[in-house]
Amino acid sequence: MAVGGPAAESGGLDHHHARNRAVDRLRREASREDRHAQAALLHARDEPEQEGPVHDDRLRLIFTCCHPALSTGAQVALTLRLLGGRLVRAKGKIRAAGVPYRAPDRLRVAVSVQCVIMARFRMYPSARQEQVMLAHCAHARYVWNLAVEQHSHWNPGRQPGPGFAEQCRQLTEARVDNEWLRQGNVDVQQQALKDFAQARARMFGSGFGAPTWRKKYRHEGFRAIGTDRVPALNLDGTPVLNRKGKQVMSRSVVVHKLNKNWAQVKVPGCGWVRFRLTRSRLPDAKTFRVTYRNGQWHVAFAVIPDPINAPGNGRMVGIDRGVTITAQLSDGRSLNCPQLSSKERAKLRKYEHRAARAPKGSDTKRAEYAKVAAIKAREANRRKDWCEKTSTMLAKSFDTIRFEKLNIRNMTRSARGTVEQPGRNVRQKAGLNRSILAQGWGLLRQRTEHKAPGRVHEVPAPYTSLRCSDCGWIDKNSRKSQAEFVCDACGFTCNADLNASYNVAAGQDNTRCPLLVRVGAGGTTPRVGSKSVREPQLSLW
């Protein structure tokens, strides 16, 4: 037994391995046809037709991995590991929530890419209504700051912080103990918590960071939900039904039109409050926001604006933005953003000097700063109005609109430097920053994109002011002054801003844009003669 034992054990082990290999071979043979069919699909020349507007399976993966039924951790994990393996918990949540593995239909894709803007109107409340709305602002600010303090003391190593539902439950308990909080409107306070929850969810992607404290006299406002109940409808107009087959009712803001210029909205605790109607139709929204700034009340409704259709004339325009001329169009027109008049600037300096010399914390200082804020608010309103009218004109007049790509945040960065390396010409750079921000470059570009989606292009800004729009020669000496451009190569003379708008209209590849009027536009003159400053080159046009 001592001699034959190892041989017997070895023979039994070989028999065990042979049996396993036979079983594996039978399994491979059984699935051979299925694997061949899958390989044939992978190497097929004709791709199968896909329904809907999405023709890429990667977009279907995005819609599945970013579904709101999953938590943020599950979304990230499923996105990273969906192609390389399976995540049991995330897929179990998808299965339990009944999320279909498909992209939205064409109507949902079209609606999801639309922008949502706030339609703002000037409110004129009575004295009693103003006191009630100021109390709403105080309650909303107090609840918001409580939520900020609660999350600031929360240890990241513990469980996740309380969400919107848990904070609403805590708010109910706080209203029982706090009489001042109990006197306020519960919908206004819950909407403040909902705003905080949305700000926390978007603090990494929005660019604003974590929610911070709200201060009195600076962040005065609240959001209210509509009191009217209307049937909820899908995007295609069909009614929304619950699991029992009953109609789902949604909230709607109650707005009544009084006449051509006035309307009224129902504010919780205030009744009907009038506002100036500056649009052709009444806003249709579920919630609205009331703000108080510089002694003025405004109400804002979140609406989806209708895009402006292209005129279909094939025209293209290039826009060069500057300080002396706010927007120089390639068709020869110069557009300037309205600024404060000389009398308003004198009043602004007078009020600032009085406020600087007034005692700290006095009523005089507060009153003078209020006058300064009123003048600056008037300037901001003029700038917004100009941007709205100009963007509408551009969307209605041109099929393609090209802006130069500017990084306004870096352009308006302070030159102060640090203590070790202090900056130079700090006061001059600060004045230039104020002049740039007063032109409304970013707002003009943003509102034009909202009104003409898909028709606004950006052109790289380098050398647009130094390149000759006639021959393509780039030389910094061609820019004689702020307004004069004389090409050193071909002698082409033109306004410097107009020449830059020509280059912006030509685009990145510097191709001639259609229907571009060049003769006599903006004081241009043809070339007077070529100079032999470079080797012969092919024509860029």
Coordinates of C-alpha atoms in Angstrom, one line a residue:
M1 CA 0.0 0.0 0.0
A2 CA 2.9 2.3 0.7
V3 CA 4.3 1.8 -2.8
G4 CA 1.0 1.8 -4.8
G5 CA -0.6 4.7 -2.9
P6 CA 0.9 7.6 -4.8
A7 CA 0.3 6.0 -8.2
A8 CA -3.3 5.4 -7.4
E9 CA -3.7 9.0 -6.2
S10 CA -2.1 10.3 -9.4
G11 CA -4.3 8.2 -11.6
G12 CA -7.4 9.5 -9.8
L13 CA -6.3 13.1 -10.2
D14 CA -5.7 12.7 -14.0
H15 CA -9.1 11.2 -14.3
H16 CA -10.7 14.2 -12.5
H17 CA -8.9 16.7 -14.8
A18 CA -9.9 14.8 -17.9
R19 CA -13.5 14.8 -16.9
N20 CA -13.5 18.6 -16.2
R21 CA -11.9 19.2 -19.6
A22 CA -14.5 17.1 -21.3
V23 CA -17.3 19.0 -19.6
D24 CA -15.7 22.4 -20.6
R25 CA -15.5 21.2 -24.2
L26 CA -19.1 20.2 -24.3
R27 CA -20.1 23.6 -23.0
R28 CA -18.1 25.4 -25.6
E29 CA -19.6 23.3 -28.4
A30 CA -23.1 24.0 -27.1
S31 CA -22.5 27.8 -27.2
R32 CA -20.5 27.8 -30.5
E33 CA -23.4 28.8 -32.7
D34 CA -24.5 31.6 -30.5
R35 CA -20.9 33.0 -30.4
H36 CA -20.6 32.7 -34.2
A37 CA -23.9 34.7 -34.6
Q38 CA -22.6 37.4 -32.3
A39 CA -19.3 37.6 -34.2
A40 CA -21.2 37.9 -37.5
L41 CA -23.2 40.8 -36.1
L42 CA -20.0 42.6 -35.0
H43 CA -18.4 42.3 -38.5
A44 CA -21.6 42.9 -40.5
R45 CA -21.2 45.7 -43.0
D46 CA -24.8 46.9 -42.7
E47 CA -25.5 48.3 -39.3
P48 CA -29.0 47.6 -37.9
E49 CA -31.4 50.5 -38.0
Q50 CA -32.0 52.4 -34.7
E51 CA -35.2 54.1 -33.8
G52 CA -35.3 57.6 -32.5
P53 CA -32.9 60.6 -32.9
V54 CA -30.0 59.0 -31.1
H55 CA -27.7 56.9 -33.3
D56 CA -25.0 56.2 -30.8
D57 CA -25.2 53.6 -28.0
R58 CA -22.9 55.7 -25.8
L59 CA -25.7 58.2 -25.4
R60 CA -28.0 55.5 -24.2
L61 CA -25.4 54.5 -21.6
I62 CA -25.3 58.2 -20.4
F63 CA -29.1 58.4 -20.0
T64 CA -29.1 55.1 -18.1
C65 CA -26.1 55.8 -15.8
C66 CA -27.3 59.4 -14.9
H67 CA -30.9 58.4 -14.1
P68 CA -32.2 60.4 -11.1
A69 CA -33.4 57.1 -9.4
L70 CA -29.7 56.4 -8.6
S71 CA -27.6 58.1 -6.0
T72 CA -24.5 60.1 -7.0
G73 CA -22.2 57.3 -5.9
A74 CA -24.1 54.7 -7.9
Q75 CA -24.1 56.9 -11.0
V76 CA -20.4 57.4 -10.8
A77 CA -19.7 53.7 -10.1
L78 CA -22.0 52.5 -12.8
T79 CA -20.6 54.9 -15.4
L80 CA -17.0 53.8 -14.7
R81 CA -17.7 50.0 -14.6
L82 CA -20.6 49.5 -17.0
L83 CA -18.3 48.7 -19.9
G84 CA -15.8 46.5 -17.9
G85 CA -18.2 44.7 -15.6
R86 CA -21.5 44.7 -13.7
L87 CA -22.3 46.5 -10.5
V88 CA -25.0 44.5 -8.7
R89 CA -26.4 47.2 -6.5
A90 CA -26.8 49.8 -9.1
K91 CA -28.4 47.4 -11.6
G92 CA -30.7 46.2 -8.9
K93 CA -31.9 49.8 -8.3
I94 CA -32.4 50.3 -12.0
R95 CA -34.4 47.0 -12.1
A96 CA -36.5 48.0 -9.0
A97 CA -37.2 51.5 -10.3
G98 CA -38.3 50.1 -13.7
V99 CA -35.9 52.3 -15.7
P100 CA -36.0 51.2 -19.4
Y101 CA -32.7 50.9 -21.2
R102 CA -33.5 53.4 -24.0
A103 CA -32.8 57.0 -24.9
P104 CA -35.7 59.5 -24.8
D105 CA -37.7 60.1 -27.9
R106 CA -37.3 62.9 -30.4
L107 CA -39.7 65.2 -28.6
R108 CA -38.0 64.8 -25.2
V109 CA -34.5 65.4 -26.7
A110 CA -35.7 68.6 -28.4
V111 CA -37.3 69.9 -25.2
S112 CA -34.3 69.0 -23.0
V113 CA -31.8 71.1 -25.0
Q114 CA -34.0 74.2 -24.6
C115 CA -32.8 76.9 -22.2
V116 CA -34.9 78.1 -19.3
I117 CA -34.7 81.8 -18.4
M118 CA -36.3 83.9 -15.8
A119 CA -39.0 86.3 -17.1
R120 CA -38.7 89.2 -14.6
F121 CA -41.3 91.9 -14.0
R122 CA -41.3 95.0 -11.8
M123 CA -43.7 94.6 -8.8
Y124 CA -45.6 97.4 -7.1
P125 CA -46.9 96.1 -3.7
S126 CA -48.8 98.1 -1.2
A127 CA -47.3 99.1 2.2
R128 CA -49.0 96.1 4.0
Q129 CA -47.9 93.7 1.3
E130 CA -44.4 95.0 1.4
Q131 CA -44.1 94.2 5.1
V132 CA -45.4 90.7 4.6
M133 CA -43.0 90.0 1.8
L134 CA -40.1 91.4 3.9
A135 CA -41.1 88.9 6.6
H136 CA -41.1 86.1 3.9
C137 CA -37.5 87.2 2.9
A138 CA -36.4 87.0 6.6
H139 CA -37.9 83.6 7.1
A140 CA -36.4 82.2 3.9
R141 CA -33.0 83.6 4.7
Y142 CA -33.1 82.2 8.3
V143 CA -34.0 78.7 7.1
W144 CA -31.3 78.8 4.4
N145 CA -28.7 79.9 6.9
L146 CA -29.8 77.1 9.3
A147 CA -29.3 74.5 6.6
V148 CA -25.9 76.0 5.7
E149 CA -24.8 75.8 9.4
Q150 CA -26.1 72.3 9.7
H151 CA -24.1 71.0 6.8
S152 CA -21.0 73.0 7.7
H153 CA -20.7 71.1 11.0
W154 CA -21.4 67.7 9.4
N155 CA -18.4 65.3 9.5
P156 CA -17.7 63.8 6.1
G157 CA -16.8 60.5 7.8
R158 CA -20.3 60.1 9.1
Q159 CA -23.5 59.2 7.3
P160 CA -24.6 61.6 4.5
G161 CA -26.1 64.9 5.7
P162 CA -29.9 65.3 6.0
G163 CA -31.7 65.7 2.7
F164 CA -34.7 67.7 1.7
A165 CA -37.3 65.4 3.2
E166 CA -35.4 65.1 6.6
Q167 CA -34.9 68.9 6.8
C168 CA -38.6 69.4 6.1
R169 CA -39.4 67.1 9.0
Q170 CA -37.0 69.1 11.2
L171 CA -38.6 72.3 10.0
T172 CA -42.0 71.1 11.2
E173 CA -40.5 70.4 14.7
A174 CA -38.8 73.8 14.7
R175 CA -42.1 75.6 13.8
V176 CA -43.7 74.1 16.9
D177 CA -41.0 75.5 19.3
N178 CA -40.3 78.8 17.5
E179 CA -43.3 81.2 17.5
W180 CA -41.6 83.7 15.0
L181 CA -40.9 80.9 12.6
R182 CA -44.5 79.5 13.0
Q183 CA -46.0 82.9 12.0
G184 CA -44.3 82.6 8.6
N185 CA -45.6 80.7 5.5
V186 CA -44.6 77.0 5.5
D187 CA -44.4 76.8 1.7
V188 CA -41.9 79.7 1.5
Q189 CA -39.7 78.1 4.1
Q190 CA -39.9 74.6 2.4
Q191 CA -39.0 76.2 -0.9
A192 CA -35.9 77.7 0.7
L193 CA -34.9 74.2 1.8
K194 CA -35.5 72.9 -1.7
D195 CA -33.3 75.7 -3.1
F196 CA -30.6 74.7 -0.7
A197 CA -30.9 71.0 -1.7
Q198 CA -30.6 71.9 -5.4
A199 CA -27.6 74.1 -4.7
R200 CA -25.9 71.3 -2.8
A201 CA -26.6 68.9 -5.7
R202 CA -25.1 71.3 -8.3
M203 CA -22.2 72.7 -6.3
F204 CA -19.6 70.7 -8.2
G205 CA -20.9 71.2 -11.7
S206 CA -22.3 74.8 -11.5
G207 CA -19.0 76.5 -10.8
F208 CA -20.4 78.4 -7.7
G209 CA -19.2 75.9 -5.1
A210 CA -21.0 75.0 -1.9
P211 CA -23.9 77.2 -0.7
T212 CA -22.8 80.1 1.5
W213 CA -24.5 82.4 4.0
R214 CA -27.2 84.8 2.9
K215 CA -27.0 88.4 4.3
K216 CA -29.6 90.9 5.2
Y217 CA -30.1 93.8 2.7
R218 CA -28.1 91.9 0.1
H219 CA -29.9 88.5 -0.5
E220 CA -33.5 89.6 0.0
G221 CA -35.9 87.2 -1.8
F222 CA -38.0 84.1 -1.6
R223 CA -39.5 81.5 -3.9
A224 CA -43.2 80.5 -3.8
I225 CA -45.1 77.7 -5.4
G226 CA -48.3 78.1 -7.3
T227 CA -51.6 77.6 -5.5
D228 CA -53.7 76.6 -8.5
R229 CA -54.2 72.9 -9.4
V230 CA -54.1 72.0 -13.1
P231 CA -53.9 68.6 -14.8
A232 CA -50.4 67.4 -15.5
L233 CA -49.5 66.7 -19.1
N234 CA -46.7 64.9 -20.8
L235 CA -44.5 66.5 -23.5
D236 CA -46.7 65.1 -26.2
G237 CA -49.9 66.5 -24.6
T238 CA -51.2 63.2 -23.1
P239 CA -52.4 63.3 -19.5
V240 CA -50.1 62.0 -16.7
L241 CA -51.7 59.1 -14.8
N242 CA -50.6 57.5 -11.5
R243 CA -50.5 53.8 -10.8
K244 CA -54.2 53.6 -10.2
G245 CA -55.0 55.3 -13.5
K246 CA -56.1 58.6 -12.0
Q247 CA -55.1 62.0 -13.4
V248 CA -52.1 63.6 -11.7
M249 CA -52.6 67.3 -10.7
S250 CA -49.7 69.7 -10.7
R251 CA -49.2 73.2 -9.3
S252 CA -49.5 76.4 -11.4
V253 CA -49.0 80.1 -10.6
V254 CA -52.2 82.1 -10.5
V255 CA -51.7 85.1 -12.8
H256 CA -54.4 87.5 -14.0
K257 CA -54.1 90.1 -16.7
L258 CA -55.7 93.4 -15.7
N259 CA -55.1 95.4 -18.9
K260 CA -52.5 95.9 -21.6
N261 CA -49.7 97.1 -19.2
W262 CA -50.6 95.6 -15.8
A263 CA -51.2 92.1 -14.3
Q264 CA -51.3 90.6 -10.9
V265 CA -50.0 87.5 -9.2
K266 CA -51.2 85.7 -6.1
V267 CA -48.4 85.8 -3.4
P268 CA -48.9 83.7 -0.2
G269 CA -50.0 85.8 2.7
C270 CA -50.3 89.0 0.5
G271 CA -53.1 88.3 -1.9
W272 CA -53.0 89.8 -5.3
V273 CA -49.9 91.9 -6.0
R274 CA -49.6 94.0 -9.2
F275 CA -46.7 93.9 -11.5
R276 CA -45.8 95.7 -14.8
L277 CA -46.6 93.5 -17.7
T278 CA -43.8 94.0 -20.3
R279 CA -44.4 90.9 -22.4
S280 CA -47.2 90.0 -24.9
R281 CA -48.5 87.0 -23.0
L282 CA -48.8 85.9 -19.4
P283 CA -46.1 83.7 -18.0
D284 CA -46.9 80.0 -17.4
A285 CA -44.9 78.5 -14.6
K286 CA -45.2 76.3 -11.5
T287 CA -43.2 78.5 -9.2
F288 CA -42.0 82.1 -9.1
R289 CA -39.3 84.1 -7.2
V290 CA -39.7 87.4 -5.6
T291 CA -36.6 89.6 -5.0
Y292 CA -36.0 92.9 -3.3
R293 CA -33.0 95.0 -4.3
N294 CA -32.2 98.7 -4.4
G295 CA -35.7 99.6 -3.1
Q296 CA -37.4 97.7 -6.0
W297 CA -39.5 94.5 -6.0
H298 CA -39.3 92.1 -8.9
V299 CA -41.1 88.8 -9.6
A300 CA -39.5 86.2 -11.9
F301 CA -41.1 83.2 -13.6
A302 CA -39.1 80.3 -15.0
V303 CA -40.2 80.0 -18.6
I304 CA -38.9 78.3 -21.8
P305 CA -38.6 81.0 -24.5
D306 CA -39.5 80.4 -28.1
P307 CA -36.4 80.4 -30.3
I308 CA -36.3 83.0 -33.1
N309 CA -36.5 81.4 -36.5
A310 CA -33.6 82.0 -39.0
P311 CA -34.5 84.6 -41.7
G312 CA -33.2 82.2 -44.4
N313 CA -31.3 84.9 -46.3
G314 CA -27.9 83.1 -46.0
R315 CA -26.3 86.2 -44.4
M316 CA -23.4 85.8 -42.0
V317 CA -22.1 88.5 -39.6
G318 CA -18.9 88.8 -37.6
I319 CA -19.0 90.7 -34.3
D320 CA -15.9 92.3 -32.8
R321 CA -16.4 93.4 -29.2
G322 CA -14.4 96.2 -27.7
V323 CA -14.4 99.1 -25.2
T324 CA -14.6 102.1 -27.5
I325 CA -17.2 100.3 -29.7
T326 CA -19.1 97.7 -27.9
A327 CA -20.1 95.6 -30.9
Q328 CA -18.7 96.3 -34.4
L329 CA -20.6 94.3 -37.1
S330 CA -19.0 93.2 -40.3
D331 CA -21.8 94.9 -42.3
G332 CA -20.4 98.3 -41.1
R333 CA -22.7 99.1 -38.2
S334 CA -21.3 100.1 -34.9
L335 CA -23.4 99.4 -31.8
N336 CA -22.6 100.9 -28.4
C337 CA -24.0 99.9 -25.0
P338 CA -25.6 102.9 -23.2
Q339 CA -23.6 104.2 -20.3
L340 CA -24.3 106.8 -17.6
S341 CA -24.5 110.4 -18.6
S342 CA -22.1 113.0 -17.4
K343 CA -24.6 114.4 -14.9
E344 CA -25.3 110.9 -13.6
R345 CA -21.6 110.2 -13.2
A346 CA -21.2 113.5 -11.3
K347 CA -24.0 112.5 -9.0
L348 CA -22.5 109.1 -8.5
R349 CA -19.1 110.7 -7.4
K350 CA -20.9 113.1 -5.1
Y351 CA -22.9 110.4 -3.3
E352 CA -19.8 108.2 -3.0
H353 CA -17.8 111.1 -1.4
R354 CA -20.6 111.8 1.0
A355 CA -20.9 108.2 2.0
A356 CA -17.1 107.9 2.5
R357 CA -17.1 110.9 4.9
A358 CA -20.2 109.9 6.8
P359 CA -19.8 108.3 10.3
K360 CA -19.7 104.5 10.3
G361 CA -23.1 102.9 10.8
S362 CA -25.0 106.2 10.5
D363 CA -28.2 106.8 8.6
T364 CA -26.5 109.2 6.4
K365 CA -24.0 106.7 5.2
R366 CA -26.7 104.2 4.6
A367 CA -28.8 106.7 2.6
E368 CA -25.9 107.8 0.4
Y369 CA -25.0 104.2 -0.4
A370 CA -28.6 103.6 -1.3
K371 CA -28.5 106.5 -3.8
V372 CA -25.3 105.0 -5.3
A373 CA -26.9 101.6 -5.6
A374 CA -29.9 103.1 -7.4
I375 CA -27.7 104.8 -10.0
K376 CA -25.7 101.6 -10.6
A377 CA -28.9 99.6 -10.8
R378 CA -30.2 102.0 -13.5
E379 CA -27.0 101.5 -15.5
A380 CA -27.3 97.7 -15.2
N381 CA -31.0 97.8 -16.4
R382 CA -30.0 99.9 -19.4
R383 CA -27.2 97.4 -20.2
K384 CA -29.6 94.4 -20.0
D385 CA -32.2 96.1 -22.1
W386 CA -29.6 96.9 -24.8
C387 CA -28.4 93.3 -24.8
E388 CA -31.9 92.0 -25.2
K389 CA -32.8 94.3 -28.1
T390 CA -29.4 93.8 -29.8
S391 CA -29.5 90.0 -29.5
T392 CA -33.1 89.9 -30.9
M393 CA -32.0 92.0 -33.9
L394 CA -29.0 89.7 -34.6
A395 CA -31.2 86.6 -34.4
K396 CA -33.8 88.0 -36.8
S397 CA -31.3 89.5 -39.3
F398 CA -28.7 86.8 -39.8
D399 CA -28.5 83.1 -40.4
T400 CA -25.0 82.7 -38.9
I401 CA -23.6 84.8 -36.1
R402 CA -19.9 84.7 -35.2
F403 CA -18.3 86.0 -32.1
E404 CA -14.7 86.1 -31.2
K405 CA -13.9 83.7 -28.3
L406 CA -13.0 85.8 -25.3
N407 CA -12.2 84.6 -21.8
I408 CA -13.8 87.6 -20.0
R409 CA -13.0 86.2 -16.5
N410 CA -9.2 86.2 -17.2
M411 CA -9.4 89.5 -19.1
T412 CA -10.9 91.2 -16.1
R413 CA -8.7 89.6 -13.5
S414 CA -7.0 92.0 -11.0
A415 CA -3.4 93.0 -11.5
R416 CA -2.9 93.5 -7.7
G417 CA -0.5 90.5 -7.3
T418 CA 0.8 89.4 -3.9
V419 CA 2.8 90.9 -1.1
E420 CA 5.9 89.2 -2.3
Q421 CA 5.3 90.1 -6.0
P422 CA 3.1 93.2 -6.2
G423 CA 1.5 94.0 -9.5
R424 CA 2.1 97.1 -11.7
N425 CA -0.4 99.6 -13.0
V426 CA -3.1 98.2 -10.6
R427 CA -5.3 101.3 -10.8
Q428 CA -5.2 101.5 -14.6
K429 CA -6.0 97.8 -14.9
A430 CA -8.9 98.2 -12.5
G431 CA -10.3 101.0 -14.6
L432 CA -10.0 98.8 -17.7
N433 CA -11.8 96.0 -16.0
R434 CA -14.7 98.3 -15.1
S435 CA -14.9 99.5 -18.7
I436 CA -15.0 95.9 -20.0
L437 CA -17.6 94.7 -17.6
A438 CA -19.8 97.8 -18.3
Q439 CA -20.1 96.7 -22.0
G440 CA -22.0 93.5 -21.4
W441 CA -19.9 91.3 -23.7
G442 CA -20.9 88.0 -22.0
L443 CA -24.6 88.8 -21.7
L444 CA -24.8 89.8 -25.4
R445 CA -23.2 86.5 -26.4
Q446 CA -25.4 84.4 -24.0
R447 CA -28.7 86.0 -25.0
T448 CA -27.9 85.6 -28.7
E449 CA -27.2 81.9 -28.2
H450 CA -30.5 81.5 -26.3
K451 CA -32.5 83.2 -29.1
A452 CA -30.6 81.6 -32.0
P453 CA -29.6 78.1 -30.9
G454 CA -27.2 76.4 -33.2
R455 CA -26.5 79.5 -35.3
V456 CA -23.9 81.2 -33.0
H457 CA -20.3 80.2 -33.6
E458 CA -17.1 81.2 -31.8
V459 CA -13.9 82.1 -33.6
P460 CA -10.5 82.1 -31.9
A461 CA -9.5 85.6 -30.9
P462 CA -5.7 85.6 -31.6
Y463 CA -4.6 87.8 -34.5
T464 CA -8.1 88.9 -35.4
S465 CA -7.1 92.5 -34.8
L466 CA -3.7 92.2 -36.5
R467 CA -4.6 90.2 -39.6
C468 CA -5.3 92.1 -42.8
S469 CA -8.8 91.1 -43.9
D470 CA -7.8 91.8 -47.6
C471 CA -4.5 89.8 -48.0
G472 CA -4.2 87.9 -44.7
W473 CA -0.8 89.4 -43.7
I474 CA -0.3 89.5 -39.9
D475 CA 1.8 92.3 -38.5
K476 CA 1.5 94.3 -35.3
N477 CA 2.8 97.4 -37.0
S478 CA -0.3 97.4 -39.2
R479 CA -2.4 98.5 -36.2
K480 CA -1.5 102.2 -36.2
S481 CA -3.9 103.2 -33.4
Q482 CA -7.0 102.1 -31.7
A483 CA -9.2 103.1 -34.8
E484 CA -6.7 103.0 -37.7
F485 CA -5.5 99.9 -39.6
V486 CA -3.1 100.1 -42.5
C487 CA -1.7 96.9 -43.9
D488 CA 2.1 97.0 -44.3
A489 CA 1.9 94.4 -47.1
C490 CA -0.9 95.6 -49.4
G491 CA -1.7 99.1 -48.2
F492 CA -5.3 98.2 -47.3
T493 CA -6.8 100.9 -45.1
C494 CA -9.8 100.3 -42.8
N495 CA -11.2 101.0 -39.4
A496 CA -9.4 98.6 -37.0
D497 CA -12.6 97.3 -35.3
L498 CA -14.2 96.8 -38.7
N499 CA -11.2 94.9 -40.0
A500 CA -11.4 92.7 -37.0
S501 CA -15.1 92.0 -37.6
Y502 CA -14.2 91.0 -41.2
N503 CA -11.7 88.4 -39.8
V504 CA -14.3 87.1 -37.3
A505 CA -16.8 86.7 -40.0
A506 CA -14.3 84.8 -42.1
G507 CA -14.0 82.2 -39.4
Q508 CA -11.2 80.0 -38.2
D509 CA -10.2 78.9 -41.7
N510 CA -10.2 82.6 -42.9
T511 CA -12.6 82.0 -45.7
R512 CA -14.7 84.7 -47.3
C513 CA -18.1 84.9 -45.8
P514 CA -21.1 85.2 -48.2
L515 CA -22.9 88.5 -48.8
L516 CA -20.2 90.5 -47.1
V517 CA -20.3 94.1 -48.2
R518 CA -16.8 95.5 -48.4
V519 CA -16.9 98.6 -50.6
G520 CA -17.3 101.8 -48.7
A521 CA -18.5 100.1 -45.5
G522 CA -17.2 101.8 -42.4
G523 CA -14.8 104.1 -44.2
T524 CA -12.7 101.3 -45.9
T525 CA -10.5 102.0 -48.9
P526 CA -9.1 99.6 -51.4
R527 CA -5.5 98.7 -51.5
V528 CA -3.2 101.4 -52.9
G529 CA -0.3 99.2 -53.9
S530 CA 1.6 96.2 -52.8
K531 CA 4.9 96.3 -51.0
S532 CA 7.6 93.6 -51.4
V533 CA 7.7 92.7 -47.7
R534 CA 7.2 89.0 -48.1
E535 CA 7.4 86.2 -50.6
P536 CA 4.6 85.5 -53.1
Q537 CA 1.8 83.4 -51.6
L538 CA -1.4 81.8 -52.8
S539 CA -4.5 83.9 -52.5
L540 CA -6.4 83.3 -49.3
W541 CA -9.7 84.2 -50.8

